Amino acid sequence: MEPASVWKERWESATLPMARQYMELATQKQSLVCLAADRPTMKQLNDLLDAVHPYIVALKTHVDMVDDWTPEAWGAFCKKANDLDLLIFEDRKFADIGKISEKQMLGLYNIASWSDLVTAHLISGPDIVDGIQSAWEGKGRSGGVLLLAQMSSRGNLLIPTYTATVAEHGSKHPGVFGFIGNGSQPSGISELRKLVGNSKLIWTPGINLATGDGAKGQRYGDPYEAVLSGSDCIIVGSGIHGKDDPAMEAAKYAQASWKGITER
Ligand code: 6AU
């Protein structure tokens, strides 16, 4: 299948090269899976990536939670992901004013030099997106921002009026790649899709084949249902890395997500 026929308006109106790259890769691999690689050591991260890469399109990281992080080990890990054509998504959830978020993209972890995507809250206003984009520009790179419009965790404070405001501002901003939606609730994803329109991507965490409540307030919804409701990428962590055979599990999520988009 061609990406344009799978993604329709999303393909036509993509403002960032990264968005088309994602849609192309997802179509080639028949998978809408982003791996939440929440493992605490470089060895575990590398082993996980080696096992599941055929079934995923993007690799989501939390760079500041790796116990034995070094610039060299991280550089090699990112190179491996790049060589495998995966998008690297640092889930940093920036929330500060624009000029500080720009600097936080640099610093020790130098996120601007290896990330393709990052998350941000719009709580401080629209300049956060420009600040993050400036950091990538300064490195001669391009990237995309995913704005948190909803969250999957119980009792979060992203109330409907906040979600609507994020959707309204973000859907007009060319530096915005898309939105984080709550994967645990299909009706909420459909609502978000109505607010966002058809041009930007919605990526959803809170996805597990075993639906319901997870650890420490996390909530889970079904991968196929999420995509049918308007999600363009399912973000899966413990459903893959917490299992005995991560590759077999990743293949199941890939299959469910591809079935969802082809039926959508
Ligand atoms: O599948 P899990 O529950 O093991 O992992 C979910 C991953 C974690 C969270 O940091 C992230 O998704 N996440 C996010 C993101 C992606 O921004 C937002 C949210 O509302 N809920 C959530 O779990 O790495």
PDB file of C-alpha atoms and ligand atoms in Angstrom:
ATOM      1  CA  MET A   1       0.000   0.000   0.000  1.00  0.00           C
ATOM      2  CA  GLU A   2       1.023   3.613  -0.586  1.00  0.00           C
ATOM      3  CA  PRO A   3       1.267   5.956   2.430  1.00  0.00           C
ATOM      4  CA  ALA A   4      -1.018   8.533   0.790  1.00  0.00           C
ATOM      5  CA  SER A   5      -3.863   6.022   0.555  1.00  0.00           C
ATOM      6  CA  VAL A   6      -3.407   4.798   4.130  1.00  0.00           C
ATOM      7  CA  TRP A   7      -3.078   8.216   5.778  1.00  0.00           C
ATOM      8  CA  LYS A   8      -5.216  10.398   3.469  1.00  0.00           C
ATOM      9  CA  GLU A   9      -5.539  13.977   4.871  1.00  0.00           C
ATOM     10  CA  ARG A  10      -2.759  13.382   7.373  1.00  0.00           C
ATOM     11  CA  TRP A  11      -0.384  12.673   4.493  1.00  0.00           C
ATOM     12  CA  GLU A  12      -1.576  15.599   2.357  1.00  0.00           C
ATOM     13  CA  SER A  13      -1.358  18.238   5.055  1.00  0.00           C
ATOM     14  CA  ALA A  14       1.809  17.187   6.926  1.00  0.00           C
ATOM     15  CA  THR A  15       3.798  20.346   7.729  1.00  0.00           C
ATOM     16  CA  LEU A  16       6.935  18.580   8.958  1.00  0.00           C
ATOM     17  CA  PRO A  17       9.185  16.179   7.018  1.00  0.00           C
ATOM     18  CA  MET A  18       9.220  14.004  10.142  1.00  0.00           C
ATOM     19  CA  ALA A  19       5.475  13.402   9.889  1.00  0.00           C
ATOM     20  CA  ARG A  20       5.725  11.990   6.377  1.00  0.00           C
ATOM     21  CA  GLN A  21       8.757   9.971   7.396  1.00  0.00           C
ATOM     22  CA  TYR A  22       6.704   8.390  10.183  1.00  0.00           C
ATOM     23  CA  MET A  23       3.773   7.614   7.895  1.00  0.00           C
ATOM     24  CA  GLU A  24       6.068   6.132   5.242  1.00  0.00           C
ATOM     25  CA  LEU A  25       7.890   3.901   7.732  1.00  0.00           C
ATOM     26  CA  ALA A  26       4.662   2.781   9.379  1.00  0.00           C
ATOM     27  CA  THR A  27       3.236   1.825   5.999  1.00  0.00           C
ATOM     28  CA  GLN A  28       6.387  -0.086   5.029  1.00  0.00           C
ATOM     29  CA  LYS A  29       6.493  -1.991   8.316  1.00  0.00           C
ATOM     30  CA  GLN A  30       2.715  -2.352   8.650  1.00  0.00           C
ATOM     31  CA  SER A  31       3.025  -1.196  12.234  1.00  0.00           C
ATOM     32  CA  LEU A  32       1.903   1.887  14.157  1.00  0.00           C
ATOM     33  CA  VAL A  33       3.913   0.970  17.243  1.00  0.00           C
ATOM     34  CA  CYS A  34       6.188   3.288  19.197  1.00  0.00           C
ATOM     35  CA  LEU A  35       8.151   1.378  21.807  1.00  0.00           C
ATOM     36  CA  ALA A  36       8.331   3.078  25.221  1.00  0.00           C
ATOM     37  CA  ALA A  37      11.830   1.803  26.005  1.00  0.00           C
ATOM     38  CA  ASP A  38      11.591   2.344  29.742  1.00  0.00           C
ATOM     39  CA  ARG A  39      14.518   0.150  30.802  1.00  0.00           C
ATOM     40  CA  PRO A  40      17.114   1.308  33.348  1.00  0.00           C
ATOM     41  CA  THR A  41      20.421   0.137  31.835  1.00  0.00           C
ATOM     42  CA  MET A  42      22.121   0.519  28.461  1.00  0.00           C
ATOM     43  CA  LYS A  43      22.391  -3.266  28.116  1.00  0.00           C
ATOM     44  CA  GLN A  44      18.678  -3.749  28.689  1.00  0.00           C
ATOM     45  CA  LEU A  45      17.887  -0.937  26.247  1.00  0.00           C
ATOM     46  CA  ASN A  46      20.138  -2.433  23.577  1.00  0.00           C
ATOM     47  CA  ASP A  47      18.797  -5.969  24.080  1.00  0.00           C
ATOM     48  CA  LEU A  48      15.231  -4.694  23.854  1.00  0.00           C
ATOM     49  CA  LEU A  49      15.901  -2.745  20.673  1.00  0.00           C
ATOM     50  CA  ASP A  50      17.704  -5.721  19.087  1.00  0.00           C
ATOM     51  CA  ALA A  51      14.696  -7.932  19.828  1.00  0.00           C
ATOM     52  CA  VAL A  52      11.770  -5.757  18.769  1.00  0.00           C
ATOM     53  CA  HIS A  53      12.994  -3.406  16.024  1.00  0.00           C
ATOM     54  CA  PRO A  54      11.282  -5.227  13.134  1.00  0.00           C
ATOM     55  CA  TYR A  55       7.861  -4.486  14.665  1.00  0.00           C
ATOM     56  CA  ILE A  56       8.230  -0.855  15.727  1.00  0.00           C
ATOM     57  CA  VAL A  57       8.493   2.476  13.923  1.00  0.00           C
ATOM     58  CA  ALA A  58       9.632   4.789  16.699  1.00  0.00           C
ATOM     59  CA  LEU A  59      11.727   4.434  19.813  1.00  0.00           C
ATOM     60  CA  LYS A  60      10.576   6.499  22.789  1.00  0.00           C
ATOM     61  CA  THR A  61      13.169   7.251  25.449  1.00  0.00           C
ATOM     62  CA  HIS A  62      13.431   8.821  28.905  1.00  0.00           C
ATOM     63  CA  VAL A  63      17.110   9.717  28.705  1.00  0.00           C
ATOM     64  CA  ASP A  64      17.278  10.856  32.338  1.00  0.00           C
ATOM     65  CA  MET A  65      16.231   7.502  33.803  1.00  0.00           C
ATOM     66  CA  VAL A  66      19.146   5.378  32.584  1.00  0.00           C
ATOM     67  CA  ASP A  67      21.416   4.360  35.494  1.00  0.00           C
ATOM     68  CA  ASP A  68      24.635   3.866  33.513  1.00  0.00           C
ATOM     69  CA  TRP A  69      24.123   6.638  30.918  1.00  0.00           C
ATOM     70  CA  THR A  70      27.237   7.944  29.165  1.00  0.00           C
ATOM     71  CA  PRO A  71      27.375  10.108  26.030  1.00  0.00           C
ATOM     72  CA  GLU A  72      29.288   7.346  24.212  1.00  0.00           C
ATOM     73  CA  ALA A  73      26.856   4.547  25.072  1.00  0.00           C
ATOM     74  CA  TRP A  74      23.892   6.753  24.232  1.00  0.00           C
ATOM     75  CA  GLY A  75      25.480   7.824  20.946  1.00  0.00           C
ATOM     76  CA  ALA A  76      25.928   4.180  19.936  1.00  0.00           C
ATOM     77  CA  PHE A  77      22.342   3.351  20.935  1.00  0.00           C
ATOM     78  CA  CYS A  78      20.974   6.248  18.858  1.00  0.00           C
ATOM     79  CA  LYS A  79      23.177   5.278  15.912  1.00  0.00           C
ATOM     80  CA  LYS A  80      21.731   1.779  16.052  1.00  0.00           C
ATOM     81  CA  ALA A  81      18.194   3.200  16.022  1.00  0.00           C
ATOM     82  CA  ASN A  82      19.066   5.524  13.124  1.00  0.00           C
ATOM     83  CA  ASP A  83      20.610   2.677  11.142  1.00  0.00           C
ATOM     84  CA  LEU A  84      17.366   0.763  11.670  1.00  0.00           C
ATOM     85  CA  ASP A  85      15.411   3.772  10.307  1.00  0.00           C
ATOM     86  CA  LEU A  86      13.565   4.313  13.585  1.00  0.00           C
ATOM     87  CA  LEU A  87      12.449   7.747  14.731  1.00  0.00           C
ATOM     88  CA  ILE A  88      13.894   8.667  18.123  1.00  0.00           C
ATOM     89  CA  PHE A  89      11.379  10.280  20.428  1.00  0.00           C
ATOM     90  CA  GLU A  90      12.603  11.752  23.725  1.00  0.00           C
ATOM     91  CA  ASP A  91       9.624  11.967  26.043  1.00  0.00           C
ATOM     92  CA  ARG A  92      11.036  14.887  28.022  1.00  0.00           C
ATOM     93  CA  LYS A  93       7.667  16.623  28.578  1.00  0.00           C
ATOM     94  CA  PHE A  94       9.144  20.127  28.409  1.00  0.00           C
ATOM     95  CA  ALA A  95       6.979  22.700  30.178  1.00  0.00           C
ATOM     96  CA  ASP A  96       9.105  25.799  30.787  1.00  0.00           C
ATOM     97  CA  ILE A  97       9.172  29.133  28.933  1.00  0.00           C
ATOM     98  CA  GLY A  98      10.465  29.081  25.352  1.00  0.00           C
ATOM     99  CA  LYS A  99      14.061  30.226  25.948  1.00  0.00           C
ATOM    100  CA  ILE A 100      14.604  27.746  28.797  1.00  0.00           C
ATOM    101  CA  SER A 101      13.102  24.829  26.887  1.00  0.00           C
ATOM    102  CA  GLU A 102      15.514  25.705  24.070  1.00  0.00           C
ATOM    103  CA  LYS A 103      18.452  25.437  26.496  1.00  0.00           C
ATOM    104  CA  GLN A 104      17.066  22.232  28.024  1.00  0.00           C
ATOM    105  CA  MET A 105      17.209  20.691  24.547  1.00  0.00           C
ATOM    106  CA  LEU A 106      21.015  21.188  24.806  1.00  0.00           C
ATOM    107  CA  GLY A 107      22.948  20.772  28.061  1.00  0.00           C
ATOM    108  CA  LEU A 108      24.305  17.450  29.308  1.00  0.00           C
ATOM    109  CA  TYR A 109      21.960  15.203  27.358  1.00  0.00           C
ATOM    110  CA  ASN A 110      22.026  17.356  24.214  1.00  0.00           C
ATOM    111  CA  ILE A 111      18.571  16.112  23.214  1.00  0.00           C
ATOM    112  CA  ALA A 112      18.504  18.379  20.135  1.00  0.00           C
ATOM    113  CA  SER A 113      21.451  16.520  18.633  1.00  0.00           C
ATOM    114  CA  TRP A 114      19.825  13.060  18.525  1.00  0.00           C
ATOM    115  CA  SER A 115      16.034  13.366  18.906  1.00  0.00           C
ATOM    116  CA  ASP A 116      13.524  13.502  16.051  1.00  0.00           C
ATOM    117  CA  LEU A 117      10.527  14.105  18.296  1.00  0.00           C
ATOM    118  CA  VAL A 118       9.972  15.420  21.819  1.00  0.00           C
ATOM    119  CA  THR A 119       6.930  15.929  24.060  1.00  0.00           C
ATOM    120  CA  ALA A 120       5.930  19.268  25.542  1.00  0.00           C
ATOM    121  CA  HIS A 121       3.125  20.666  27.663  1.00  0.00           C
ATOM    122  CA  LEU A 122       1.592  23.879  26.322  1.00  0.00           C
ATOM    123  CA  ILE A 123       0.995  25.155  29.874  1.00  0.00           C
ATOM    124  CA  SER A 124       3.581  27.966  29.501  1.00  0.00           C
ATOM    125  CA  GLY A 125       2.200  29.163  26.139  1.00  0.00           C
ATOM    126  CA  PRO A 126       2.996  28.678  22.427  1.00  0.00           C
ATOM    127  CA  ASP A 127       6.615  29.919  22.549  1.00  0.00           C
ATOM    128  CA  ILE A 128       7.709  26.587  23.956  1.00  0.00           C
ATOM    129  CA  VAL A 129       7.286  25.070  20.489  1.00  0.00           C
ATOM    130  CA  ASP A 130       9.420  27.799  18.896  1.00  0.00           C
ATOM    131  CA  GLY A 131      12.085  27.394  21.589  1.00  0.00           C
ATOM    132  CA  ILE A 132      12.334  23.650  20.953  1.00  0.00           C
ATOM    133  CA  GLN A 133      12.348  24.141  17.182  1.00  0.00           C
ATOM    134  CA  SER A 134      15.174  26.723  17.513  1.00  0.00           C
ATOM    135  CA  ALA A 135      17.305  24.147  19.329  1.00  0.00           C
ATOM    136  CA  TRP A 136      16.953  21.683  16.437  1.00  0.00           C
ATOM    137  CA  GLU A 137      17.632  24.448  13.903  1.00  0.00           C
ATOM    138  CA  GLY A 138      20.805  25.368  15.795  1.00  0.00           C
ATOM    139  CA  LYS A 139      22.023  21.804  15.241  1.00  0.00           C
ATOM    140  CA  GLY A 140      21.069  21.874  11.554  1.00  0.00           C
ATOM    141  CA  ARG A 141      18.390  19.269  12.246  1.00  0.00           C
ATOM    142  CA  SER A 142      14.626  19.150  11.968  1.00  0.00           C
ATOM    143  CA  GLY A 143      12.237  17.666  14.483  1.00  0.00           C
ATOM    144  CA  GLY A 144       8.648  17.656  15.651  1.00  0.00           C
ATOM    145  CA  VAL A 145       6.878  18.475  18.897  1.00  0.00           C
ATOM    146  CA  LEU A 146       4.114  16.322  20.339  1.00  0.00           C
ATOM    147  CA  LEU A 147       1.904  18.394  22.628  1.00  0.00           C
ATOM    148  CA  LEU A 148       0.210  16.727  25.576  1.00  0.00           C
ATOM    149  CA  ALA A 149      -3.485  17.272  24.941  1.00  0.00           C
ATOM    150  CA  GLN A 150      -4.642  14.437  27.213  1.00  0.00           C
ATOM    151  CA  MET A 151      -2.932  12.040  29.601  1.00  0.00           C
ATOM    152  CA  SER A 152      -3.515   8.391  30.413  1.00  0.00           C
ATOM    153  CA  SER A 153      -2.970   8.650  34.153  1.00  0.00           C
ATOM    154  CA  ARG A 154      -5.821   8.654  36.645  1.00  0.00           C
ATOM    155  CA  GLY A 155      -6.801  12.052  38.092  1.00  0.00           C
ATOM    156  CA  ASN A 156      -4.687  14.115  35.680  1.00  0.00           C
ATOM    157  CA  LEU A 157      -5.496  17.817  35.432  1.00  0.00           C
ATOM    158  CA  LEU A 158      -5.794  18.090  31.649  1.00  0.00           C
ATOM    159  CA  ILE A 159      -9.496  18.983  31.748  1.00  0.00           C
ATOM    160  CA  PRO A 160     -11.587  19.189  28.538  1.00  0.00           C
ATOM    161  CA  THR A 161     -11.268  22.972  28.144  1.00  0.00           C
ATOM    162  CA  TYR A 162      -7.472  22.671  28.429  1.00  0.00           C
ATOM    163  CA  THR A 163      -7.449  19.846  25.865  1.00  0.00           C
ATOM    164  CA  ALA A 164      -9.528  21.976  23.486  1.00  0.00           C
ATOM    165  CA  THR A 165      -7.160  24.941  23.822  1.00  0.00           C
ATOM    166  CA  VAL A 166      -4.083  22.781  23.197  1.00  0.00           C
ATOM    167  CA  ALA A 167      -5.791  21.271  20.139  1.00  0.00           C
ATOM    168  CA  GLU A 168      -6.760  24.685  18.797  1.00  0.00           C
ATOM    169  CA  HIS A 169      -3.304  26.271  19.147  1.00  0.00           C
ATOM    170  CA  GLY A 170      -1.335  23.185  18.239  1.00  0.00           C
ATOM    171  CA  SER A 171      -3.250  22.274  15.116  1.00  0.00           C
ATOM    172  CA  LYS A 172      -2.277  25.641  13.558  1.00  0.00           C
ATOM    173  CA  HIS A 173       1.411  25.574  14.512  1.00  0.00           C
ATOM    174  CA  PRO A 174       3.735  24.234  11.768  1.00  0.00           C
ATOM    175  CA  GLY A 175       6.305  23.085  14.359  1.00  0.00           C
ATOM    176  CA  VAL A 176       3.779  20.772  15.994  1.00  0.00           C
ATOM    177  CA  PHE A 177       4.029  17.187  14.789  1.00  0.00           C
ATOM    178  CA  GLY A 178       0.955  16.088  16.694  1.00  0.00           C
ATOM    179  CA  PHE A 179      -0.638  15.403  20.055  1.00  0.00           C
ATOM    180  CA  ILE A 180      -0.473  12.939  22.879  1.00  0.00           C
ATOM    181  CA  GLY A 181      -3.948  11.539  23.549  1.00  0.00           C
ATOM    182  CA  ASN A 182      -5.228   9.178  26.214  1.00  0.00           C
ATOM    183  CA  GLY A 183      -5.030   5.684  24.746  1.00  0.00           C
ATOM    184  CA  SER A 184      -6.990   4.178  27.594  1.00  0.00           C
ATOM    185  CA  GLN A 185     -10.253   5.770  26.491  1.00  0.00           C
ATOM    186  CA  PRO A 186     -11.438   5.353  22.859  1.00  0.00           C
ATOM    187  CA  SER A 187     -14.267   7.911  23.247  1.00  0.00           C
ATOM    188  CA  GLY A 188     -11.719  10.492  24.449  1.00  0.00           C
ATOM    189  CA  ILE A 189      -9.534   9.803  21.402  1.00  0.00           C
ATOM    190  CA  SER A 190     -12.536  10.373  19.075  1.00  0.00           C
ATOM    191  CA  GLU A 191     -13.249  13.653  20.881  1.00  0.00           C
ATOM    192  CA  LEU A 192      -9.639  14.745  20.507  1.00  0.00           C
ATOM    193  CA  ARG A 193      -9.704  13.848  16.818  1.00  0.00           C
ATOM    194  CA  LYS A 194     -12.740  16.109  16.330  1.00  0.00           C
ATOM    195  CA  LEU A 195     -10.917  18.977  18.055  1.00  0.00           C
ATOM    196  CA  VAL A 196      -7.636  18.474  16.208  1.00  0.00           C
ATOM    197  CA  GLY A 197      -9.107  17.908  12.735  1.00  0.00           C
ATOM    198  CA  ASN A 198      -7.513  15.575  10.230  1.00  0.00           C
ATOM    199  CA  SER A 199      -4.182  17.257   9.607  1.00  0.00           C
ATOM    200  CA  LYS A 200      -2.060  16.354  12.655  1.00  0.00           C
ATOM    201  CA  LEU A 201      -1.074  13.030  14.163  1.00  0.00           C
ATOM    202  CA  ILE A 202      -2.383  11.721  17.486  1.00  0.00           C
ATOM    203  CA  TRP A 203      -0.101   9.339  19.388  1.00  0.00           C
ATOM    204  CA  THR A 204      -1.516   7.438  22.335  1.00  0.00           C
ATOM    205  CA  PRO A 205       0.151   5.935  25.413  1.00  0.00           C
ATOM    206  CA  GLY A 206      -1.889   3.940  27.929  1.00  0.00           C
ATOM    207  CA  ILE A 207      -2.119   0.970  25.573  1.00  0.00           C
ATOM    208  CA  ASN A 208      -2.057  -2.686  26.564  1.00  0.00           C
ATOM    209  CA  LEU A 209      -3.741  -5.837  25.304  1.00  0.00           C
ATOM    210  CA  ALA A 210      -4.729  -6.345  28.951  1.00  0.00           C
ATOM    211  CA  THR A 211      -6.991  -3.307  29.381  1.00  0.00           C
ATOM    212  CA  GLY A 212      -7.906  -1.660  32.689  1.00  0.00           C
ATOM    213  CA  ASP A 213      -5.899  -0.225  35.555  1.00  0.00           C
ATOM    214  CA  GLY A 214      -2.105  -0.419  35.576  1.00  0.00           C
ATOM    215  CA  ALA A 215       0.538   0.394  38.188  1.00  0.00           C
ATOM    216  CA  LYS A 216       0.477   3.720  40.060  1.00  0.00           C
ATOM    217  CA  GLY A 217      -2.537   5.257  38.357  1.00  0.00           C
ATOM    218  CA  GLN A 218      -1.747   4.248  34.770  1.00  0.00           C
ATOM    219  CA  ARG A 219      -4.784   3.136  32.725  1.00  0.00           C
ATOM    220  CA  TYR A 220      -4.817   0.958  29.599  1.00  0.00           C
ATOM    221  CA  GLY A 221      -6.971   0.657  26.510  1.00  0.00           C
ATOM    222  CA  ASP A 222      -6.904  -1.736  23.584  1.00  0.00           C
ATOM    223  CA  PRO A 223      -4.534  -1.024  20.642  1.00  0.00           C
ATOM    224  CA  TYR A 224      -7.030  -1.807  17.858  1.00  0.00           C
ATOM    225  CA  GLU A 225      -9.790   0.292  19.485  1.00  0.00           C
ATOM    226  CA  ALA A 226      -7.392   3.224  19.915  1.00  0.00           C
ATOM    227  CA  VAL A 227      -6.465   3.287  16.221  1.00  0.00           C
ATOM    228  CA  LEU A 228     -10.088   2.883  15.109  1.00  0.00           C
ATOM    229  CA  SER A 229     -10.948   5.888  17.302  1.00  0.00           C
ATOM    230  CA  GLY A 230      -8.355   8.121  15.620  1.00  0.00           C
ATOM    231  CA  SER A 231      -4.941   7.287  17.087  1.00  0.00           C
ATOM    232  CA  ASP A 232      -2.106   7.272  14.538  1.00  0.00           C
ATOM    233  CA  CYS A 233       0.486   5.600  16.744  1.00  0.00           C
ATOM    234  CA  ILE A 234       0.193   3.417  19.811  1.00  0.00           C
ATOM    235  CA  ILE A 235       2.888   3.938  22.438  1.00  0.00           C
ATOM    236  CA  VAL A 236       3.519   0.653  24.229  1.00  0.00           C
ATOM    237  CA  GLY A 237       5.929   0.116  27.125  1.00  0.00           C
ATOM    238  CA  SER A 238       5.381  -2.619  29.681  1.00  0.00           C
ATOM    239  CA  GLY A 239       3.045  -4.500  27.321  1.00  0.00           C
ATOM    240  CA  ILE A 240       6.240  -5.250  25.357  1.00  0.00           C
ATOM    241  CA  HIS A 241       9.311  -4.858  27.589  1.00  0.00           C
ATOM    242  CA  GLY A 242       7.614  -6.331  30.651  1.00  0.00           C
ATOM    243  CA  LYS A 243       6.974  -9.680  28.969  1.00  0.00           C
ATOM    244  CA  ASP A 244       9.121 -12.800  28.587  1.00  0.00           C
ATOM    245  CA  ASP A 245       9.114 -12.575  24.780  1.00  0.00           C
ATOM    246  CA  PRO A 246       9.098  -8.866  23.852  1.00  0.00           C
ATOM    247  CA  ALA A 247       9.431  -9.558  20.110  1.00  0.00           C
ATOM    248  CA  MET A 248       6.354 -11.793  20.065  1.00  0.00           C
ATOM    249  CA  GLU A 249       4.381  -9.178  22.015  1.00  0.00           C
ATOM    250  CA  ALA A 250       5.573  -6.335  19.760  1.00  0.00           C
ATOM    251  CA  ALA A 251       4.373  -8.304  16.728  1.00  0.00           C
ATOM    252  CA  LYS A 252       0.892  -8.572  18.293  1.00  0.00           C
ATOM    253  CA  TYR A 253       0.683  -4.793  18.819  1.00  0.00           C
ATOM    254  CA  ALA A 254       1.913  -4.156  15.281  1.00  0.00           C
ATOM    255  CA  GLN A 255      -0.745  -6.458  13.885  1.00  0.00           C
ATOM    256  CA  ALA A 256      -3.571  -4.917  15.964  1.00  0.00           C
ATOM    257  CA  SER A 257      -2.549  -1.372  15.009  1.00  0.00           C
ATOM    258  CA  TRP A 258      -2.256  -2.158  11.296  1.00  0.00           C
ATOM    259  CA  LYS A 259      -5.648  -3.884  11.308  1.00  0.00           C
ATOM    260  CA  GLY A 260      -7.052  -0.738  12.968  1.00  0.00           C
ATOM    261  CA  ILE A 261      -5.735   1.711  10.393  1.00  0.00           C
ATOM    262  CA  THR A 262      -6.598  -0.393   7.359  1.00  0.00           C
ATOM    263  CA  GLU A 263     -10.173  -0.743   8.658  1.00  0.00           C
ATOM    264  CA  ARG A 264     -10.346   2.955   9.604  1.00  0.00           C
TER     265      ARG A 264
HETATM  266  O1  6AU B   1       2.988   1.218  28.488  1.00  0.00           O
HETATM  267  P1  6AU B   1       3.559   1.756  29.770  1.00  0.00           P
HETATM  268  O2  6AU B   1       2.494   2.127  30.763  1.00  0.00           O
HETATM  269  O3  6AU B   1       4.588   0.871  30.364  1.00  0.00           O
HETATM  270  O4  6AU B   1       4.367   3.085  29.385  1.00  0.00           O
HETATM  271  C1  6AU B   1       3.746   4.236  28.920  1.00  0.00           C
HETATM  272  C2  6AU B   1       4.738   5.277  28.477  1.00  0.00           C
HETATM  273  C3  6AU B   1       5.621   5.845  29.577  1.00  0.00           C
HETATM  274  C4  6AU B   1       5.025   7.210  29.904  1.00  0.00           C
HETATM  275  O5  6AU B   1       6.013   8.172  30.238  1.00  0.00           O
HETATM  276  C5  6AU B   1       4.328   7.593  28.602  1.00  0.00           C
HETATM  277  O6  6AU B   1       4.038   6.386  27.916  1.00  0.00           O
HETATM  278  N1  6AU B   1       3.061   8.374  28.770  1.00  0.00           N
HETATM  279  C6  6AU B   1       2.890   9.635  28.158  1.00  0.00           C
HETATM  280  C7  6AU B   1       3.729  10.160  27.091  1.00  0.00           C
HETATM  281  C8  6AU B   1       4.181   9.357  26.010  1.00  0.00           C
HETATM  282  O7  6AU B   1       3.924  11.321  26.980  1.00  0.00           O
HETATM  283  C9  6AU B   1       1.775  10.401  28.464  1.00  0.00           C
HETATM  284  C10 6AU B   1       0.747   9.863  29.254  1.00  0.00           C
HETATM  285  O8  6AU B   1      -0.277  10.478  29.464  1.00  0.00           O
HETATM  286  N2  6AU B   1       0.899   8.614  29.738  1.00  0.00           N
HETATM  287  C11 6AU B   1       2.024   7.845  29.529  1.00  0.00           C
HETATM  288  O9  6AU B   1       2.073   6.708  29.992  1.00  0.00           O
HETATM  289  O10 6AU B   1       6.928   5.989  29.033  1.00  0.00           O
END
